[in-house]
Amino acid sequence: MVKPLHRKLIRDIARHKPQFIAITLTIFLGVAIFGAAFDSYTNLVASYDQTAVNYRFANLTIAGGDTETIAAFAGSDPAVESVEIRTTADVPLRVDDTKLLGRAISVPAGDQPMVNQLEIMTGSYPANGDANVVLVEDHMASHFDLAPGDSLDILIGDTWQHVTVGGVALSPEYIWPARNRQELLTTPDNFGVVFVSEELAEQITGEGPNEVAVYYAAGESDEEVSAALSAEGRELGATNIYTREEQASNNALTEDVKGLEEMAIFFPMMFLAAAGLAAYVMLSRLVHSQRPHIGTFLANGFTRRQVLVHYLGYGIVPGLIGSIPGAIVGVLLARTITRLYTGILSIPLTVVDFYPTTLIAAIVFGLVASLLAALAPALVASRVVPAEAMRGETPSGGGRRSLLERVFPPLRKVPAAWRMTFRGVGRNPRRTIYTIIGVVLSLMLVLVSWGLIDTTRHLMDRQFIEIQREDATVYFAGPTATEDVAALVDIDGISSAEPALTMPVAISANEAHYETALTVLQDDTEMHRFANVDGGWIDLPSNGVVLGQATRDLLDIKVGDTVAMTVAEGDTIRPIVAAFVDEPLGTMAYVGRAHAEALTGSALPATSALISYDEGVDAKVLRNTITDIPRVAAFEDAQVLFDLMQRFMVLFYAFVGVMLVFGGAMAFALIFNAMSVNIAERTREVATLLAVGTERRSISRYITAENMLVAAMGIPLGLIIGTLAAGAALSSFNSDLFTFKLHIQPTTYLFASLAILAVALISQIPGLRAIRRISIPQVVKERSA
């Protein structure tokens, strides 16, 4: 009794082969994306965790204050395994003719530090007595092509001191070469790290160690220990405290991997939802068209359970065929993605493992999606009443005007062909609704991917063009008088220059703390614009401090509140919060120069100058001219920084681009299924029209017009739901480091809509060809059987 159902299943799948292929391919893609993204995420997390353990990456870093006492207190905690005292200083470096703002970090001679150990790539670790031998961090060495035996200069006081490169090293602190949490992106010409002897570090700073790095037992995070050590550190004068999770490089990488985790769930869910909907629509229509057959089966002894299992098979077959190879391909692809990612970022350790749970979960994921899609149609089939089903359906009631004709009475007078189209839309609500759902889901797939690209491009333009309006930033070797900044205008090619003072600060309010950078700008600055959280532009307030919007929730503050801001030297000012600003990158603090000097009670110097170019200036020539000035430590061209950001986004664009292609392919599959089934289930209707003398070409036009009208009806709803889905996808990436607000170009909506209409038109071609092959006698014979 069961074998006939097996044969029927195979024949039905063969008869609807294009639709089943589309569903299977969609499941394959969704499962493959899940396997590739989730295993890549798992591998990367394991790589970071293993790197942290192998190189004893600090769980907590405490800068400033009484380092000796802080270190002793930390060492007395039984949960602390190692404590390292070191000296860290931001100092100008010079490689050949290039000046840059570097960072010098002391390491003990002869032996690796107990915390934040290094991987020596080339050369050797400094021995005792090698005070002027340094290790260069890998990113800096690669950019400047530095190798053991080469040399560079470090500015100590007013003198450039010559040092020798003893080796190239990887550090767990600079896998991503970020200067700090608010400056995650720096050009290689403007930031580099060198590891120096304690003796040389103290010459640079003019004082002893200023930082304590703490490593917990087995490297495991411990929030209670971190809270206790942080509180004690602040009591002892520490000015900057951050955990491993908050450390700039690690935080940037964590946010990046978090995005991969979000995509590992979000995109496969969309893809499998599309596959499920396509399967549901097709199987619902298949069950509807086969009601007489189902009634015959039940009347001849097949059980309802057998019928249920039979129609569930239409979900099981594409589910298995798509899920198993999709899971295997995804797991294999994850290995390539992991190695590519860790290679680009120079992660010291790459963990590539096989996770059976991912393979199993991916297969189950795809199979459950297809089974759920088949469940409702299968239940409907199993509950058919044999006698009613075998009689077939008899239309009831007379014809009536369509909704469009009732709303717009003039449409009642249009030619009969158009009235047939309007009435065809409402005559079968089930068919119309299924098609509209297919269009909506297709637009959602396209807009989520396209929206990510549009938003990223918009945010880059907003940050680097609309907000940061300077053409370049000139960094000085030390605090500089504002009059010296004004003198930069005398250089050919510079149209204007404004002084800026940037310093690290810890903002405190309501027993919460946030470390960031405070930038003091000219009161009437034209180099930096401020976008408030309501979407408008504001001037730099004359009274109070402007904070990034993330601090509002992190510190539980509002406009008008007073906050404590502790600078590196330990001094504290207490400004009021004048406004919150919306900036895509970072959470900075800004204050006008006059107000800052009133708060501190003294005139303030500048640490940098924001400059604008004359039109047509050669930026490279200007850079060389400015960096020849002795007091200048580095020069950063805004366009170079913008271009660097775009290069870093290549992998992101590539991933989203692939998702867009996949989304477009699945949109085609979804609409193809809807349209082809629309046409296939109207065989009797077409045969009737042919029998009364209607030309096949006219019938094709009627059906095409009806389907295109239904597709057009789904587009507005699809644009709305697609926009909401894209916004939900982006909101998962928000943090104090990045603020993503959805921005979709109007042309994107236009092109997406036109693309969906084009897909709807093209996907009808196979069905319309089938109309030319319809035989009236055969349809009449089948109908009378």
PDB file of N, CA, C and O in Angstrom, residues 261-324:
ATOM      1  N   GLU A 261      28.923  36.499  14.380  1.00  0.00           N
ATOM      2  CA  GLU A 261      27.966  35.654  15.104  1.00  0.00           C
ATOM      3  C   GLU A 261      26.531  36.044  14.756  1.00  0.00           C
ATOM      4  O   GLU A 261      25.669  35.180  14.541  1.00  0.00           O
ATOM      5  N   GLU A 262      26.273  37.373  14.700  1.00  0.00           N
ATOM      6  CA  GLU A 262      24.931  37.827  14.357  1.00  0.00           C
ATOM      7  C   GLU A 262      24.553  37.360  12.956  1.00  0.00           C
ATOM      8  O   GLU A 262      23.437  36.897  12.713  1.00  0.00           O
ATOM      9  N   MET A 263      25.491  37.484  12.021  1.00  0.00           N
ATOM     10  CA  MET A 263      25.213  37.075  10.646  1.00  0.00           C
ATOM     11  C   MET A 263      25.023  35.562  10.547  1.00  0.00           C
ATOM     12  O   MET A 263      24.285  35.073   9.690  1.00  0.00           O
ATOM     13  N   ALA A 264      25.716  34.820  11.427  1.00  0.00           N
ATOM     14  CA  ALA A 264      25.606  33.361  11.403  1.00  0.00           C
ATOM     15  C   ALA A 264      24.200  32.902  11.753  1.00  0.00           C
ATOM     16  O   ALA A 264      23.803  31.785  11.412  1.00  0.00           O
ATOM     17  N   ILE A 265      23.436  33.732  12.419  1.00  0.00           N
ATOM     18  CA  ILE A 265      22.061  33.378  12.770  1.00  0.00           C
ATOM     19  C   ILE A 265      21.066  34.100  11.871  1.00  0.00           C
ATOM     20  O   ILE A 265      20.151  33.499  11.314  1.00  0.00           O
ATOM     21  N   PHE A 266      21.275  35.407  11.675  1.00  0.00           N
ATOM     22  CA  PHE A 266      20.275  36.229  11.004  1.00  0.00           C
ATOM     23  C   PHE A 266      20.075  35.827   9.542  1.00  0.00           C
ATOM     24  O   PHE A 266      18.954  35.594   9.089  1.00  0.00           O
ATOM     25  N   PHE A 267      21.175  35.757   8.786  1.00  0.00           N
ATOM     26  CA  PHE A 267      21.047  35.459   7.357  1.00  0.00           C
ATOM     27  C   PHE A 267      20.522  34.037   7.107  1.00  0.00           C
ATOM     28  O   PHE A 267      19.609  33.856   6.293  1.00  0.00           O
ATOM     29  N   PRO A 268      21.063  33.011   7.766  1.00  0.00           N
ATOM     30  CA  PRO A 268      20.472  31.680   7.542  1.00  0.00           C
ATOM     31  C   PRO A 268      18.992  31.614   7.905  1.00  0.00           C
ATOM     32  O   PRO A 268      18.215  30.928   7.237  1.00  0.00           O
ATOM     33  N   MET A 269      18.589  32.328   8.970  1.00  0.00           N
ATOM     34  CA  MET A 269      17.176  32.330   9.344  1.00  0.00           C
ATOM     35  C   MET A 269      16.326  32.904   8.215  1.00  0.00           C
ATOM     36  O   MET A 269      15.261  32.373   7.887  1.00  0.00           O
ATOM     37  N   MET A 270      16.812  33.994   7.607  1.00  0.00           N
ATOM     38  CA  MET A 270      16.074  34.576   6.492  1.00  0.00           C
ATOM     39  C   MET A 270      16.017  33.617   5.311  1.00  0.00           C
ATOM     40  O   MET A 270      14.982  33.438   4.675  1.00  0.00           O
ATOM     41  N   PHE A 271      17.156  33.009   4.997  1.00  0.00           N
ATOM     42  CA  PHE A 271      17.213  32.116   3.851  1.00  0.00           C
ATOM     43  C   PHE A 271      16.286  30.913   4.062  1.00  0.00           C
ATOM     44  O   PHE A 271      15.554  30.513   3.158  1.00  0.00           O
ATOM     45  N   LEU A 272      16.346  30.324   5.240  1.00  0.00           N
ATOM     46  CA  LEU A 272      15.521  29.147   5.491  1.00  0.00           C
ATOM     47  C   LEU A 272      14.047  29.518   5.614  1.00  0.00           C
ATOM     48  O   LEU A 272      13.175  28.717   5.267  1.00  0.00           O
ATOM     49  N   ALA A 273      13.773  30.727   6.089  1.00  0.00           N
ATOM     50  CA  ALA A 273      12.384  31.190   6.099  1.00  0.00           C
ATOM     51  C   ALA A 273      11.866  31.317   4.671  1.00  0.00           C
ATOM     52  O   ALA A 273      10.712  30.966   4.373  1.00  0.00           O
ATOM     53  N   ALA A 274      12.740  31.820   3.782  1.00  0.00           N
ATOM     54  CA  ALA A 274      12.355  31.917   2.368  1.00  0.00           C
ATOM     55  C   ALA A 274      12.105  30.540   1.787  1.00  0.00           C
ATOM     56  O   ALA A 274      11.115  30.312   1.063  1.00  0.00           O
ATOM     57  N   ALA A 275      12.992  29.599   2.083  1.00  0.00           N
ATOM     58  CA  ALA A 275      12.813  28.239   1.584  1.00  0.00           C
ATOM     59  C   ALA A 275      11.536  27.624   2.149  1.00  0.00           C
ATOM     60  O   ALA A 275      10.778  26.951   1.429  1.00  0.00           O
ATOM     61  N   GLY A 276      11.296  27.850   3.436  1.00  0.00           N
ATOM     62  CA  GLY A 276      10.107  27.304   4.061  1.00  0.00           C
ATOM     63  C   GLY A 276       8.833  27.863   3.450  1.00  0.00           C
ATOM     64  O   GLY A 276       7.870  27.128   3.201  1.00  0.00           O
ATOM     65  N   LEU A 277       8.841  29.177   3.195  1.00  0.00           N
ATOM     66  CA  LEU A 277       7.653  29.783   2.596  1.00  0.00           C
ATOM     67  C   LEU A 277       7.424  29.234   1.190  1.00  0.00           C
ATOM     68  O   LEU A 277       6.287  28.907   0.808  1.00  0.00           O
ATOM     69  N   ALA A 278       8.509  29.138   0.405  1.00  0.00           N
ATOM     70  CA  ALA A 278       8.379  28.611  -0.952  1.00  0.00           C
ATOM     71  C   ALA A 278       7.818  27.181  -0.921  1.00  0.00           C
ATOM     72  O   ALA A 278       6.935  26.826  -1.712  1.00  0.00           O
ATOM     73  N   ALA A 279       8.335  26.365   0.005  1.00  0.00           N
ATOM     74  CA  ALA A 279       7.854  24.986   0.113  1.00  0.00           C
ATOM     75  C   ALA A 279       6.404  24.957   0.565  1.00  0.00           C
ATOM     76  O   ALA A 279       5.589  24.179   0.043  1.00  0.00           O
ATOM     77  N   TYR A 280       6.062  25.801   1.515  1.00  0.00           N
ATOM     78  CA  TYR A 280       4.688  25.835   2.027  1.00  0.00           C
ATOM     79  C   TYR A 280       3.694  26.221   0.932  1.00  0.00           C
ATOM     80  O   TYR A 280       2.644  25.584   0.763  1.00  0.00           O
ATOM     81  N   VAL A 281       4.033  27.279   0.176  1.00  0.00           N
ATOM     82  CA  VAL A 281       3.145  27.725  -0.896  1.00  0.00           C
ATOM     83  C   VAL A 281       2.972  26.622  -1.935  1.00  0.00           C
ATOM     84  O   VAL A 281       1.845  26.305  -2.358  1.00  0.00           O
ATOM     85  N   MET A 282       4.074  26.019  -2.341  1.00  0.00           N
ATOM     86  CA  MET A 282       3.995  24.990  -3.377  1.00  0.00           C
ATOM     87  C   MET A 282       3.204  23.776  -2.901  1.00  0.00           C
ATOM     88  O   MET A 282       2.337  23.247  -3.612  1.00  0.00           O
ATOM     89  N   LEU A 283       3.486  23.326  -1.673  1.00  0.00           N
ATOM     90  CA  LEU A 283       2.812  22.129  -1.169  1.00  0.00           C
ATOM     91  C   LEU A 283       1.340  22.407  -0.866  1.00  0.00           C
ATOM     92  O   LEU A 283       0.496  21.522  -1.048  1.00  0.00           O
ATOM     93  N   SER A 284       1.021  23.591  -0.409  1.00  0.00           N
ATOM     94  CA  SER A 284      -0.381  23.927  -0.168  1.00  0.00           C
ATOM     95  C   SER A 284      -1.170  23.848  -1.468  1.00  0.00           C
ATOM     96  O   SER A 284      -2.286  23.304  -1.519  1.00  0.00           O
ATOM     97  N   ARG A 285      -0.581  24.371  -2.523  1.00  0.00           N
ATOM     98  CA  ARG A 285      -1.256  24.345  -3.812  1.00  0.00           C
ATOM     99  C   ARG A 285      -1.291  22.922  -4.381  1.00  0.00           C
ATOM    100  O   ARG A 285      -2.269  22.515  -5.030  1.00  0.00           O
ATOM    101  N   LEU A 286      -0.240  22.155  -4.098  1.00  0.00           N
ATOM    102  CA  LEU A 286      -0.208  20.772  -4.565  1.00  0.00           C
ATOM    103  C   LEU A 286      -1.315  19.964  -3.894  1.00  0.00           C
ATOM    104  O   LEU A 286      -2.051  19.201  -4.552  1.00  0.00           O
ATOM    105  N   VAL A 287      -1.445  20.140  -2.583  1.00  0.00           N
ATOM    106  CA  VAL A 287      -2.499  19.440  -1.841  1.00  0.00           C
ATOM    107  C   VAL A 287      -3.872  19.876  -2.351  1.00  0.00           C
ATOM    108  O   VAL A 287      -4.792  19.057  -2.548  1.00  0.00           O
ATOM    109  N   HIS A 288      -4.023  21.176  -2.575  1.00  0.00           N
ATOM    110  CA  HIS A 288      -5.314  21.691  -3.049  1.00  0.00           C
ATOM    111  C   HIS A 288      -5.676  21.077  -4.403  1.00  0.00           C
ATOM    112  O   HIS A 288      -6.823  20.666  -4.635  1.00  0.00           O
ATOM    113  N   SER A 289      -4.679  20.986  -5.298  1.00  0.00           N
ATOM    114  CA  SER A 289      -4.950  20.449  -6.632  1.00  0.00           C
ATOM    115  C   SER A 289      -5.143  18.935  -6.622  1.00  0.00           C
ATOM    116  O   SER A 289      -5.768  18.377  -7.532  1.00  0.00           O
ATOM    117  N   GLN A 290      -4.618  18.271  -5.600  1.00  0.00           N
ATOM    118  CA  GLN A 290      -4.696  16.805  -5.542  1.00  0.00           C
ATOM    119  C   GLN A 290      -5.784  16.298  -4.591  1.00  0.00           C
ATOM    120  O   GLN A 290      -5.785  15.121  -4.216  1.00  0.00           O
ATOM    121  N   ARG A 291      -6.699  17.162  -4.208  1.00  0.00           N
ATOM    122  CA  ARG A 291      -7.772  16.729  -3.297  1.00  0.00           C
ATOM    123  C   ARG A 291      -8.537  15.513  -3.820  1.00  0.00           C
ATOM    124  O   ARG A 291      -8.808  14.565  -3.054  1.00  0.00           O
ATOM    125  N   PRO A 292      -8.878  15.476  -5.112  1.00  0.00           N
ATOM    126  CA  PRO A 292      -9.564  14.260  -5.597  1.00  0.00           C
ATOM    127  C   PRO A 292      -8.706  13.006  -5.446  1.00  0.00           C
ATOM    128  O   PRO A 292      -9.225  11.924  -5.107  1.00  0.00           O
ATOM    129  N   HIS A 293      -7.397  13.134  -5.700  1.00  0.00           N
ATOM    130  CA  HIS A 293      -6.506  11.982  -5.549  1.00  0.00           C
ATOM    131  C   HIS A 293      -6.451  11.536  -4.091  1.00  0.00           C
ATOM    132  O   HIS A 293      -6.478  10.330  -3.790  1.00  0.00           O
ATOM    133  N   ILE A 294      -6.343  12.536  -3.194  1.00  0.00           N
ATOM    134  CA  ILE A 294      -6.261  12.208  -1.764  1.00  0.00           C
ATOM    135  C   ILE A 294      -7.539  11.501  -1.312  1.00  0.00           C
ATOM    136  O   ILE A 294      -7.503  10.510  -0.571  1.00  0.00           O
ATOM    137  N   GLY A 295      -8.685  12.016  -1.789  1.00  0.00           N
ATOM    138  CA  GLY A 295      -9.952  11.372  -1.445  1.00  0.00           C
ATOM    139  C   GLY A 295      -9.993   9.939  -1.941  1.00  0.00           C
ATOM    140  O   GLY A 295     -10.493   9.030  -1.238  1.00  0.00           O
ATOM    141  N   THR A 296      -9.463   9.707  -3.141  1.00  0.00           N
ATOM    142  CA  THR A 296      -9.432   8.355  -3.696  1.00  0.00           C
ATOM    143  C   THR A 296      -8.557   7.436  -2.855  1.00  0.00           C
ATOM    144  O   THR A 296      -8.910   6.282  -2.569  1.00  0.00           O
ATOM    145  N   PHE A 297      -7.366   7.936  -2.437  1.00  0.00           N
ATOM    146  CA  PHE A 297      -6.477   7.132  -1.592  1.00  0.00           C
ATOM    147  C   PHE A 297      -7.169   6.717  -0.299  1.00  0.00           C
ATOM    148  O   PHE A 297      -7.141   5.545   0.102  1.00  0.00           O
ATOM    149  N   LEU A 298      -7.795   7.701   0.349  1.00  0.00           N
ATOM    150  CA  LEU A 298      -8.440   7.413   1.640  1.00  0.00           C
ATOM    151  C   LEU A 298      -9.620   6.461   1.458  1.00  0.00           C
ATOM    152  O   LEU A 298      -9.859   5.579   2.300  1.00  0.00           O
ATOM    153  N   ALA A 299     -10.341   6.631   0.369  1.00  0.00           N
ATOM    154  CA  ALA A 299     -11.499   5.767   0.129  1.00  0.00           C
ATOM    155  C   ALA A 299     -11.086   4.336  -0.184  1.00  0.00           C
ATOM    156  O   ALA A 299     -11.874   3.384   0.002  1.00  0.00           O
ATOM    157  N   ASN A 300      -9.846   4.160  -0.656  1.00  0.00           N
ATOM    158  CA  ASN A 300      -9.374   2.824  -1.037  1.00  0.00           C
ATOM    159  C   ASN A 300      -8.459   2.189   0.008  1.00  0.00           C
ATOM    160  O   ASN A 300      -7.682   1.284  -0.317  1.00  0.00           O
ATOM    161  N   GLY A 301      -8.497   2.676   1.226  1.00  0.00           N
ATOM    162  CA  GLY A 301      -7.831   1.956   2.303  1.00  0.00           C
ATOM    163  C   GLY A 301      -6.555   2.571   2.842  1.00  0.00           C
ATOM    164  O   GLY A 301      -6.002   2.079   3.825  1.00  0.00           O
ATOM    165  N   PHE A 302      -6.033   3.646   2.234  1.00  0.00           N
ATOM    166  CA  PHE A 302      -4.850   4.293   2.811  1.00  0.00           C
ATOM    167  C   PHE A 302      -5.266   5.018   4.080  1.00  0.00           C
ATOM    168  O   PHE A 302      -6.330   5.658   4.140  1.00  0.00           O
ATOM    169  N   THR A 303      -4.427   4.927   5.113  1.00  0.00           N
ATOM    170  CA  THR A 303      -4.743   5.589   6.381  1.00  0.00           C
ATOM    171  C   THR A 303      -4.358   7.060   6.322  1.00  0.00           C
ATOM    172  O   THR A 303      -3.543   7.486   5.495  1.00  0.00           O
ATOM    173  N   ARG A 304      -4.979   7.823   7.205  1.00  0.00           N
ATOM    174  CA  ARG A 304      -4.653   9.253   7.267  1.00  0.00           C
ATOM    175  C   ARG A 304      -3.183   9.464   7.659  1.00  0.00           C
ATOM    176  O   ARG A 304      -2.552  10.419   7.226  1.00  0.00           O
ATOM    177  N   ARG A 305      -2.673   8.564   8.476  1.00  0.00           N
ATOM    178  CA  ARG A 305      -1.265   8.670   8.863  1.00  0.00           C
ATOM    179  C   ARG A 305      -0.362   8.491   7.658  1.00  0.00           C
ATOM    180  O   ARG A 305       0.639   9.195   7.508  1.00  0.00           O
ATOM    181  N   GLN A 306      -0.708   7.529   6.785  1.00  0.00           N
ATOM    182  CA  GLN A 306       0.105   7.311   5.593  1.00  0.00           C
ATOM    183  C   GLN A 306       0.073   8.539   4.680  1.00  0.00           C
ATOM    184  O   GLN A 306       1.083   8.928   4.104  1.00  0.00           O
ATOM    185  N   VAL A 307      -1.103   9.135   4.563  1.00  0.00           N
ATOM    186  CA  VAL A 307      -1.214  10.357   3.749  1.00  0.00           C
ATOM    187  C   VAL A 307      -0.397  11.484   4.373  1.00  0.00           C
ATOM    188  O   VAL A 307       0.300  12.238   3.671  1.00  0.00           O
ATOM    189  N   LEU A 308      -0.456  11.611   5.709  1.00  0.00           N
ATOM    190  CA  LEU A 308       0.317  12.642   6.397  1.00  0.00           C
ATOM    191  C   LEU A 308       1.808  12.463   6.139  1.00  0.00           C
ATOM    192  O   LEU A 308       2.513  13.418   5.774  1.00  0.00           O
ATOM    193  N   VAL A 309       2.299  11.237   6.315  1.00  0.00           N
ATOM    194  CA  VAL A 309       3.725  10.953   6.108  1.00  0.00           C
ATOM    195  C   VAL A 309       4.111  11.203   4.654  1.00  0.00           C
ATOM    196  O   VAL A 309       5.188  11.730   4.353  1.00  0.00           O
ATOM    197  N   HIS A 310       3.209  10.821   3.737  1.00  0.00           N
ATOM    198  CA  HIS A 310       3.490  11.015   2.315  1.00  0.00           C
ATOM    199  C   HIS A 310       3.744  12.484   2.000  1.00  0.00           C
ATOM    200  O   HIS A 310       4.736  12.826   1.337  1.00  0.00           O
ATOM    201  N   TYR A 311       2.878  13.356   2.460  1.00  0.00           N
ATOM    202  CA  TYR A 311       3.037  14.775   2.128  1.00  0.00           C
ATOM    203  C   TYR A 311       4.146  15.438   2.954  1.00  0.00           C
ATOM    204  O   TYR A 311       4.717  16.437   2.514  1.00  0.00           O
ATOM    205  N   LEU A 312       4.444  14.871   4.116  1.00  0.00           N
ATOM    206  CA  LEU A 312       5.639  15.352   4.830  1.00  0.00           C
ATOM    207  C   LEU A 312       6.894  15.018   4.025  1.00  0.00           C
ATOM    208  O   LEU A 312       7.909  15.729   4.113  1.00  0.00           O
ATOM    209  N   GLY A 313       6.839  13.973   3.239  1.00  0.00           N
ATOM    210  CA  GLY A 313       7.985  13.599   2.408  1.00  0.00           C
ATOM    211  C   GLY A 313       8.392  14.682   1.434  1.00  0.00           C
ATOM    212  O   GLY A 313       9.569  14.796   1.071  1.00  0.00           O
ATOM    213  N   TYR A 314       7.415  15.515   1.007  1.00  0.00           N
ATOM    214  CA  TYR A 314       7.750  16.612   0.100  1.00  0.00           C
ATOM    215  C   TYR A 314       8.628  17.657   0.790  1.00  0.00           C
ATOM    216  O   TYR A 314       9.282  18.458   0.118  1.00  0.00           O
ATOM    217  N   GLY A 315       8.618  17.669   2.122  1.00  0.00           N
ATOM    218  CA  GLY A 315       9.533  18.541   2.860  1.00  0.00           C
ATOM    219  C   GLY A 315      10.818  17.834   3.218  1.00  0.00           C
ATOM    220  O   GLY A 315      11.903  18.425   3.206  1.00  0.00           O
ATOM    221  N   ILE A 316      10.708  16.518   3.534  1.00  0.00           N
ATOM    222  CA  ILE A 316      11.894  15.757   3.946  1.00  0.00           C
ATOM    223  C   ILE A 316      12.901  15.634   2.801  1.00  0.00           C
ATOM    224  O   ILE A 316      14.115  15.809   2.999  1.00  0.00           O
ATOM    225  N   VAL A 317      12.415  15.363   1.588  1.00  0.00           N
ATOM    226  CA  VAL A 317      13.333  15.134   0.462  1.00  0.00           C
ATOM    227  C   VAL A 317      14.187  16.367   0.160  1.00  0.00           C
ATOM    228  O   VAL A 317      15.422  16.279   0.178  1.00  0.00           O
ATOM    229  N   PRO A 318      13.601  17.541  -0.124  1.00  0.00           N
ATOM    230  CA  PRO A 318      14.468  18.699  -0.373  1.00  0.00           C
ATOM    231  C   PRO A 318      15.258  19.112   0.869  1.00  0.00           C
ATOM    232  O   PRO A 318      16.366  19.633   0.760  1.00  0.00           O
ATOM    233  N   GLY A 319      14.677  18.851   2.070  1.00  0.00           N
ATOM    234  CA  GLY A 319      15.389  19.192   3.301  1.00  0.00           C
ATOM    235  C   GLY A 319      16.682  18.411   3.440  1.00  0.00           C
ATOM    236  O   GLY A 319      17.732  18.971   3.756  1.00  0.00           O
ATOM    237  N   LEU A 320      16.617  17.101   3.194  1.00  0.00           N
ATOM    238  CA  LEU A 320      17.821  16.269   3.293  1.00  0.00           C
ATOM    239  C   LEU A 320      18.804  16.559   2.161  1.00  0.00           C
ATOM    240  O   LEU A 320      20.012  16.683   2.389  1.00  0.00           O
ATOM    241  N   ILE A 321      18.278  16.682   0.935  1.00  0.00           N
ATOM    242  CA  ILE A 321      19.162  16.913  -0.211  1.00  0.00           C
ATOM    243  C   ILE A 321      19.876  18.256  -0.093  1.00  0.00           C
ATOM    244  O   ILE A 321      21.034  18.403  -0.489  1.00  0.00           O
ATOM    245  N   GLY A 322      19.197  19.255   0.480  1.00  0.00           N
ATOM    246  CA  GLY A 322      19.826  20.563   0.647  1.00  0.00           C
ATOM    247  C   GLY A 322      20.680  20.674   1.890  1.00  0.00           C
ATOM    248  O   GLY A 322      21.748  21.286   1.874  1.00  0.00           O
ATOM    249  N   SER A 323      20.243  20.052   2.989  1.00  0.00           N
ATOM    250  CA  SER A 323      20.910  20.245   4.284  1.00  0.00           C
ATOM    251  C   SER A 323      22.234  19.496   4.399  1.00  0.00           C
ATOM    252  O   SER A 323      23.227  20.055   4.886  1.00  0.00           O
ATOM    253  N   ILE A 324      22.263  18.241   3.980  1.00  0.00           N
ATOM    254  CA  ILE A 324      23.478  17.444   4.189  1.00  0.00           C
ATOM    255  C   ILE A 324      24.674  18.014   3.430  1.00  0.00           C
ATOM    256  O   ILE A 324      25.709  18.311   4.030  1.00  0.00           O
TER     257      ILE A 324
END
